[in-house]
Short mmCIF file of C-alpha atoms in Angstrom, two decimals:
data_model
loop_
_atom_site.label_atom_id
_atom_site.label_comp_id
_atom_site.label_asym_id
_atom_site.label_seq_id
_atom_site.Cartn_x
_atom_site.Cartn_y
_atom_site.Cartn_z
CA UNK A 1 -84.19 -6.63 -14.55
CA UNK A 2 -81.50 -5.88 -12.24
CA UNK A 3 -81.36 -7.54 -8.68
CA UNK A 4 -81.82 -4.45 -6.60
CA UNK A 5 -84.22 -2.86 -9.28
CA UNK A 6 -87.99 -2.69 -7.74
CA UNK A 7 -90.90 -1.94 -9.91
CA UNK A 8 -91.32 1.20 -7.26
CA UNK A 9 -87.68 2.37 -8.53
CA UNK A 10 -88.35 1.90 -11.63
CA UNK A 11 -91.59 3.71 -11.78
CA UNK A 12 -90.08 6.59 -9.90
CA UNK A 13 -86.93 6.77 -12.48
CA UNK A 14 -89.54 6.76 -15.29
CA UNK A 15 -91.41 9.37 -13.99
CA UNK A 16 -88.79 11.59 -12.94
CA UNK A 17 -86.68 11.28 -16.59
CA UNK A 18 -89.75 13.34 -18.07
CA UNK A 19 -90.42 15.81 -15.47
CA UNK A 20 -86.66 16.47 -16.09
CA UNK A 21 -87.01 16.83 -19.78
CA UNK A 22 -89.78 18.50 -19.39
CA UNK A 23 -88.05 21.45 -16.89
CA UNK A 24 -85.17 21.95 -19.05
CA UNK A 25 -87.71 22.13 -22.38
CA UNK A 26 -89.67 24.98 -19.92
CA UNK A 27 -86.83 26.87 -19.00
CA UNK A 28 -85.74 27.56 -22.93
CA UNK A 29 -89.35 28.29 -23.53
CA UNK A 30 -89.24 30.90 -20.99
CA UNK A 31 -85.99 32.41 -21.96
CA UNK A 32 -87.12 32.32 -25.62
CA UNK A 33 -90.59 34.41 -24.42
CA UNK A 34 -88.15 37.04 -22.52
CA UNK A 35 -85.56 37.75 -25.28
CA UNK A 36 -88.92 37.96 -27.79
CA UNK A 37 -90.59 40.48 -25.46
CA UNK A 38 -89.22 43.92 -26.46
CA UNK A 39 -88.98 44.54 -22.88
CA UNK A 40 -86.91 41.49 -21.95
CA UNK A 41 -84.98 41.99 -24.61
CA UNK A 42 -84.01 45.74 -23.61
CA UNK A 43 -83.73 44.83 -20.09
CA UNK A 44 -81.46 42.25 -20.59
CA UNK A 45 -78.85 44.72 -22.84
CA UNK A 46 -78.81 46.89 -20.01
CA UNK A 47 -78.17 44.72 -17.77
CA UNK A 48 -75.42 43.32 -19.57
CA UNK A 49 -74.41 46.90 -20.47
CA UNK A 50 -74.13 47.92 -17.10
CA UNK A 51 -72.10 44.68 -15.85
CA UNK A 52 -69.68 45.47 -18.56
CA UNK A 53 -69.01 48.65 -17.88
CA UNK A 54 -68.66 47.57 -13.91
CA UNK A 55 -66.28 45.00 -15.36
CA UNK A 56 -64.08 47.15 -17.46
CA UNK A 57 -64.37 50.26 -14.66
CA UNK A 58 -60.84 50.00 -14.05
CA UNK A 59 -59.96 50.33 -18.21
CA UNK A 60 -62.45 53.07 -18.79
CA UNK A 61 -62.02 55.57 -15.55
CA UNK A 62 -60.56 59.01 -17.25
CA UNK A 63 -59.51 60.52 -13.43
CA UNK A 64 -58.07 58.49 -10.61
CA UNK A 65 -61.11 57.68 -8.63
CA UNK A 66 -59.95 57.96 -5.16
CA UNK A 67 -57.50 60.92 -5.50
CA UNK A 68 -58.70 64.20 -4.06
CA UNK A 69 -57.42 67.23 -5.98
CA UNK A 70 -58.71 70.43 -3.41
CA UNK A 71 -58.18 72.85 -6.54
CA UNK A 72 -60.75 71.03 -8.53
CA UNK A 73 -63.40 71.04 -6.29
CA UNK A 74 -67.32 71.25 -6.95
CA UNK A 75 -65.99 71.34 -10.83
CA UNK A 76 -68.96 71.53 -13.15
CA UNK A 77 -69.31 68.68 -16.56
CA UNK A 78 -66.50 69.77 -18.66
CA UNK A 79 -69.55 70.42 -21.30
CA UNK A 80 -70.74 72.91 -19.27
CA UNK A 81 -67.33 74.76 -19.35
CA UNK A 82 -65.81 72.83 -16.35
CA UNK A 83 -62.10 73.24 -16.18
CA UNK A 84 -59.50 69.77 -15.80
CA UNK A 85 -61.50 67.58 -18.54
CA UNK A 86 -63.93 65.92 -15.95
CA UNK A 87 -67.02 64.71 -17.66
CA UNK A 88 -69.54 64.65 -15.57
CA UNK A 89 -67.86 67.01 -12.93
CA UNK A 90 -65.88 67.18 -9.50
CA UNK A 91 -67.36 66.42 -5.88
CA UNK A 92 -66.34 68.75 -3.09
CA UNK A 93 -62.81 67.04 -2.60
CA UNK A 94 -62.27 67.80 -6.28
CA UNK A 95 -62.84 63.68 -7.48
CA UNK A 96 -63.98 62.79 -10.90
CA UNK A 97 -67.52 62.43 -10.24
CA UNK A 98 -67.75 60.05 -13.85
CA UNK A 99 -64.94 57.62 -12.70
CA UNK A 100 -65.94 57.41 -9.54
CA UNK A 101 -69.38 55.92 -10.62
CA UNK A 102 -67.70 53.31 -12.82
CA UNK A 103 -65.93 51.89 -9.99
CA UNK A 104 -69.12 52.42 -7.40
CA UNK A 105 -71.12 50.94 -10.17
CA UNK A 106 -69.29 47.46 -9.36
CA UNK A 107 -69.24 47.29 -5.45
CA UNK A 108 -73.17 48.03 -5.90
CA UNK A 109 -73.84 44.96 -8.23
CA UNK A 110 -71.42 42.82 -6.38
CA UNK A 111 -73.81 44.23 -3.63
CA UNK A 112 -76.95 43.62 -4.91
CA UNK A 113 -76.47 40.52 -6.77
CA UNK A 114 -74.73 38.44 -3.98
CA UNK A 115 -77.18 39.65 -1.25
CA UNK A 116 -79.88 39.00 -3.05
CA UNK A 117 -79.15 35.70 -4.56
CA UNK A 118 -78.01 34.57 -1.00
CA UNK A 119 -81.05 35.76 0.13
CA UNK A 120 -82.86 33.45 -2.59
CA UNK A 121 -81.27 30.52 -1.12
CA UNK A 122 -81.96 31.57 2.25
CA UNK A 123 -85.61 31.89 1.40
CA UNK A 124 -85.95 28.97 -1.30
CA UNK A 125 -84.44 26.33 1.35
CA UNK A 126 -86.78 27.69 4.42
CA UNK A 127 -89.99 27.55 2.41
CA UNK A 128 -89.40 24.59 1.18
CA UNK A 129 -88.99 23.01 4.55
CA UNK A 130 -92.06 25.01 5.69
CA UNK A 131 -94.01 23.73 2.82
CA UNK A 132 -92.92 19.82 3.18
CA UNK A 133 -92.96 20.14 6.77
CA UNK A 134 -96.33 22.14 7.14
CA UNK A 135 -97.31 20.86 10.25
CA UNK A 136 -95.00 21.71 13.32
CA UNK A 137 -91.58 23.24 11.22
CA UNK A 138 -93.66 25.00 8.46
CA UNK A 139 -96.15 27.13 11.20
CA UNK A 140 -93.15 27.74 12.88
CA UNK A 141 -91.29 29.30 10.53
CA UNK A 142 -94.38 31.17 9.37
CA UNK A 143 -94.87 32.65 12.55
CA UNK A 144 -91.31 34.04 12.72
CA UNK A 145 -91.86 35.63 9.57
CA UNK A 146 -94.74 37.59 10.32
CA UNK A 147 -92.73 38.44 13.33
CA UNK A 148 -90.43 39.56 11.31
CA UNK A 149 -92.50 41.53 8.71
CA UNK A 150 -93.76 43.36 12.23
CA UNK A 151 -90.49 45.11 13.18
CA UNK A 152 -89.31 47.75 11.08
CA UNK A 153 -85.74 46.49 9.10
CA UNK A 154 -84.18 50.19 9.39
CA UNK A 155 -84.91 49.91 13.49
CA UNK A 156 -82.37 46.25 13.69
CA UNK A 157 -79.68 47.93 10.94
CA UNK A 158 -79.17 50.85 12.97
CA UNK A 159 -79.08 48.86 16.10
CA UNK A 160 -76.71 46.05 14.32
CA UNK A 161 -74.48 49.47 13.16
CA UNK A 162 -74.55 50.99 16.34
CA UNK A 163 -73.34 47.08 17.87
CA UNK A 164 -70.55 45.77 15.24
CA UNK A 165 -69.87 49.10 13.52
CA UNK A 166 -70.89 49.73 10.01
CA UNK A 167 -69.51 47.43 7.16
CA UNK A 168 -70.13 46.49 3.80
CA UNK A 169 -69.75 42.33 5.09
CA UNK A 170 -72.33 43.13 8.06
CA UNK A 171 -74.67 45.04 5.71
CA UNK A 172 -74.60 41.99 2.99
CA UNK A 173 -75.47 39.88 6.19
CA UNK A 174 -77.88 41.48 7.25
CA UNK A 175 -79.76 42.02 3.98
CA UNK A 176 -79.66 38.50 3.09
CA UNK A 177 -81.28 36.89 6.41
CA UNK A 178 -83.93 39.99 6.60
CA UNK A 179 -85.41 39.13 2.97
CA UNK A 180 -86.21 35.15 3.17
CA UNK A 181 -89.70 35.62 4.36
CA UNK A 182 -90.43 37.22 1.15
CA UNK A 183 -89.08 34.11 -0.95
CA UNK A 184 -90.41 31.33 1.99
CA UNK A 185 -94.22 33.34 1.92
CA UNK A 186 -93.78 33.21 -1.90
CA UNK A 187 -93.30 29.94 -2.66
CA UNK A 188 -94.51 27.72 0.56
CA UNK A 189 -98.39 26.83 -0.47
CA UNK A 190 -96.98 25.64 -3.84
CA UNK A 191 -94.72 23.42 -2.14
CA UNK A 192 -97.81 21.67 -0.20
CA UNK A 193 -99.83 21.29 -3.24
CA UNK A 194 -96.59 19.74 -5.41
CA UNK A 195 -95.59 17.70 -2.69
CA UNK A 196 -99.11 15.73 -3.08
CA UNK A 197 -98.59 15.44 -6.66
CA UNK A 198 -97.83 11.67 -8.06
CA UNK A 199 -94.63 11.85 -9.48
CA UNK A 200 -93.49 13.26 -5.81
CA UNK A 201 -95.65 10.56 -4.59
CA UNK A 202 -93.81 7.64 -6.60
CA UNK A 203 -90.53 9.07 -5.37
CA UNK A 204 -91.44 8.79 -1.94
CA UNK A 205 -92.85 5.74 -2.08
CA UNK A 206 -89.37 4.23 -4.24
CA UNK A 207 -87.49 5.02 -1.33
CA UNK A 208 -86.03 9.01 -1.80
CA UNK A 209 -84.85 10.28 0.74
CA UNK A 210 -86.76 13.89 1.54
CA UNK A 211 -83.78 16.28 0.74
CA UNK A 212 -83.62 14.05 -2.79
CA UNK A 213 -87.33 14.60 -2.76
CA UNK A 214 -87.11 18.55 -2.37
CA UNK A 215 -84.14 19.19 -4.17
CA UNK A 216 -85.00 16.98 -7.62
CA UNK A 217 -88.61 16.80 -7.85
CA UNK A 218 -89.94 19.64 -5.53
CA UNK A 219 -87.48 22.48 -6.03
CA UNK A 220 -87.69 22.86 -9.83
CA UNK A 221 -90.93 23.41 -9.67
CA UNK A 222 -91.26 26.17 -7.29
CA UNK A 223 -88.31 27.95 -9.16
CA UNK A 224 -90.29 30.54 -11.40
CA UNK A 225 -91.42 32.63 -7.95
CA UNK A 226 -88.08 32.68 -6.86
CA UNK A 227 -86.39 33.82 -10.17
CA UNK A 228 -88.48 36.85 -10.64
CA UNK A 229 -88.23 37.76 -6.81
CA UNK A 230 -84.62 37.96 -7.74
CA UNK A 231 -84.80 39.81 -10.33
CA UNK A 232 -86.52 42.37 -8.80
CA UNK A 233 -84.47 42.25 -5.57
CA UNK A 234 -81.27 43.13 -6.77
CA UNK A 235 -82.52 46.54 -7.50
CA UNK A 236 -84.77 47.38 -4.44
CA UNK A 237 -81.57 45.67 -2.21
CA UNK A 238 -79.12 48.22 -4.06
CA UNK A 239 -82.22 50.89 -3.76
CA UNK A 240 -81.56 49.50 0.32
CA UNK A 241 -78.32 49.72 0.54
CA UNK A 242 -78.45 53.75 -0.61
CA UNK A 243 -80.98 54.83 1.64
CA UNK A 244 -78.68 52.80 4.57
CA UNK A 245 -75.86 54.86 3.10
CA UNK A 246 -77.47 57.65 3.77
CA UNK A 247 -77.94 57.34 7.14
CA UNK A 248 -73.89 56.85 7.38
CA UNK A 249 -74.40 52.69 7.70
CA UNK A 250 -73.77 51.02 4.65
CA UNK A 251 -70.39 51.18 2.81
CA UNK A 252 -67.83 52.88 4.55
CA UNK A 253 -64.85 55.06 3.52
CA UNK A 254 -62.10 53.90 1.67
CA UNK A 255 -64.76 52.12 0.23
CA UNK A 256 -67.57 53.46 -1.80
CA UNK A 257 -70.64 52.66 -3.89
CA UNK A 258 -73.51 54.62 -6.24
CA UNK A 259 -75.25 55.33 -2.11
CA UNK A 260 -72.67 55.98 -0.37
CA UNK A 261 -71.65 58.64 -3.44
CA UNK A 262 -74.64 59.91 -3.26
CA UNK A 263 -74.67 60.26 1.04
CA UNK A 264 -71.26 61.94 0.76
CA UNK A 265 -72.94 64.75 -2.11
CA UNK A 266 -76.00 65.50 -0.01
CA UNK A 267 -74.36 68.05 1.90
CA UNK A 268 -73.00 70.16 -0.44
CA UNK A 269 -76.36 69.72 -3.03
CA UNK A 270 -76.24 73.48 -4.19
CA UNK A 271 -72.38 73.76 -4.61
CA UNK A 272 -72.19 70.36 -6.90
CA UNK A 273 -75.79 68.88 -7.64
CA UNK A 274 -73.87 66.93 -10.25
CA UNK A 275 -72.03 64.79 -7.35
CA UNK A 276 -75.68 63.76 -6.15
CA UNK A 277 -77.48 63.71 -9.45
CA UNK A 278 -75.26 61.46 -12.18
CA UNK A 279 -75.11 58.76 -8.98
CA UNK A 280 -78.61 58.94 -8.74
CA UNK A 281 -79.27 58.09 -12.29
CA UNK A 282 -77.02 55.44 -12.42
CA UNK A 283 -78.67 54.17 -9.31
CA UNK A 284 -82.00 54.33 -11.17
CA UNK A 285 -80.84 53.03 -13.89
CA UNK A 286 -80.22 49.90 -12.46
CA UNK A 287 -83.17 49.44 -10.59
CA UNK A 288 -85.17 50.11 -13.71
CA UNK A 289 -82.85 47.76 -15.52
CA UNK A 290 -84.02 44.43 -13.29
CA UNK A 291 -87.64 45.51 -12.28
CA UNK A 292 -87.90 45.40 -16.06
CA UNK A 293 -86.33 42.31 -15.85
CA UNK A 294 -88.58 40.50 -13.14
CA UNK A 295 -91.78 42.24 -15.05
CA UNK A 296 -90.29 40.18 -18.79
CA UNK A 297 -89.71 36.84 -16.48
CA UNK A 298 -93.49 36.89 -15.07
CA UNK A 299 -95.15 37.31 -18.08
CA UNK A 300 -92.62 34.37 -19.50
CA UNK A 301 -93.58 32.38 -16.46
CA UNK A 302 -97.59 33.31 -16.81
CA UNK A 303 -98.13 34.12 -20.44
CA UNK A 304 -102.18 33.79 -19.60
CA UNK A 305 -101.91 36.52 -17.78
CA UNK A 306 -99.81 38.64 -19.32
CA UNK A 307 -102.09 38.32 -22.73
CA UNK A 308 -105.50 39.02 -20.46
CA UNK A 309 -103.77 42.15 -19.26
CA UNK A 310 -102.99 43.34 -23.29
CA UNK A 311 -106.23 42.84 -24.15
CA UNK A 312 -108.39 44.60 -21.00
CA UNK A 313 -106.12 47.42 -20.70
CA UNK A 314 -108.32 48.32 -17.26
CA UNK A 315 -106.70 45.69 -15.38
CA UNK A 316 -102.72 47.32 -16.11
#
């Protein structure tokens, strides 16, 4: 045995080589049960359709997006005998309404998926100090979330618009910090309860220090809550985002997304519905797309459930 080895250490490295094994031998199994489900197999292909598409915007627009042509305006779908070969129409400065949700499609993932997994690190690091530190940090922090959940988020994102200006970085921003309590609520009794388990136990006792402790043995374990929060986040923060957009405080000209499309076609619904419509499906479509998505990862993550639920069809 090595000098500085202690039979402590080399409990602790014993016990932490299978829990290891054992997470990556869990996450295939769950990533095997979502690509078997038909529904986490369809999500998935749509999401991957839809980030391709965002990818390849730039290849596949048929109009420029940005240029405004004032003698194309409110142009129906060119298959319903629109003039200028637009296929899903003009708005009322006479842009291609299909090209211009390719490129929107993009800033609204880039949106979504940054914001929210920023918010899942935000969240997943403050409930897990809550949990570990349940006693002074952990009320603490508990108590500022339910002060949180008290005051309506539209009420500090017009006040934060109305103070910096509106902004696609200051919308991100605040999106990310506003979420955590959902993540830190989520996951911050199972971090008590694994903290107390051995393995965590021999860790502590071999000398790891308590960010080794969280981040290696802790962490992984509370993972599965977080994932499918994610999942389902990236569509209600895009869903966010819109309804912001519609109140003229989310992404601002030059710029534009799927809700800030859809803002700019609300005013002129009867002239061009199909400015406000083929955004909102695409909007839809994505929000559909990950809630699917989150609903496939937490019947992976709690297949006991998900078969009591298939076979007592009163409790769906």
């Amino acid at each position: 045995m090595n000098g500085t080895d202690t039979p402590q250490s080399t409990a602790a490295a014993g016990t932490a080589a299978p829990a290891r094994t054992r997470s990556k031998a869990r996450s295939r199994e769950i990533l095997g049960r979502v690509w078997a489900s038909p529904t986490g197999k369809f999500s998935v292909l749509m999401i991957a359709a839809l980030v391709l598409v965002a990818c390849l915007a730039d290849l596949l627009v048929t109009h420029s997006p940005t240029e405004q042509v004032l003698s194309e305006t409110n142009q129906p779908p060119s298959w319903m005998g629109g003039e200028g070969g637009h296929l899903l129409g003009t708005d009322p400065l006479g842009r291609d309404v299909f090209s211009r949700i390719l490129v929107g499609l993009r800033l609204s993932l880039v949106i979504g998926f940054l914001t929210a997994t920023a918010t899942a690190l935000i969240g997943l690091t403050l409930g897990l100090l809550a949990g570990y530190y349940e006693r002074f940090l952990g009320g603490l922090l508990m108590r500022l979330a339910d002060i949180q959940f008290a005051v309506p988020f539209a009420a500090v994102g017009i006040a934060l618009a109305a103070f910096a200006g509106p902004g696609i970085a200051l919308l991100m921003a605040v999106l990310a910090f506003w979420g955590w309590t959902n993540y830190a609520r989520t996951i911050v009794s199972s971090v008590q309860q694994t903290k107390r388990l051995d393995f965590v136990t021999a860790a502590r006792t071999a000398g790891a220090s308590p960010v080794r402790v969280l981040v290696r043995h802790i962490a992984p374990n509370v993972l599965g809550p977080v994932i499918i929060l994610w999942s389902t986040s990236v569509g209600t923060l895009i869903l966010v985002e819109s309804s912001l957009s519609l109140l003229g405080l989310g992404v601002q000209p030059p710029d534009f997304s799927l809700g800030s499309m859809l803002a700019d076609a609300q005013k002129t619904l009867r002239l061009s519905w199909w400015a406000a419509v083929f955004p909102g499906v695409g909007i839809a479509s994505v929000v559909i797309a990950f809630n699917l998505l989150g609903d496939s990862l937490r019947d992976a993550f709690n297949p006991a459930l998900s078969s009591i639920a298939e076979n007592d069809p009163e409790l769906t």
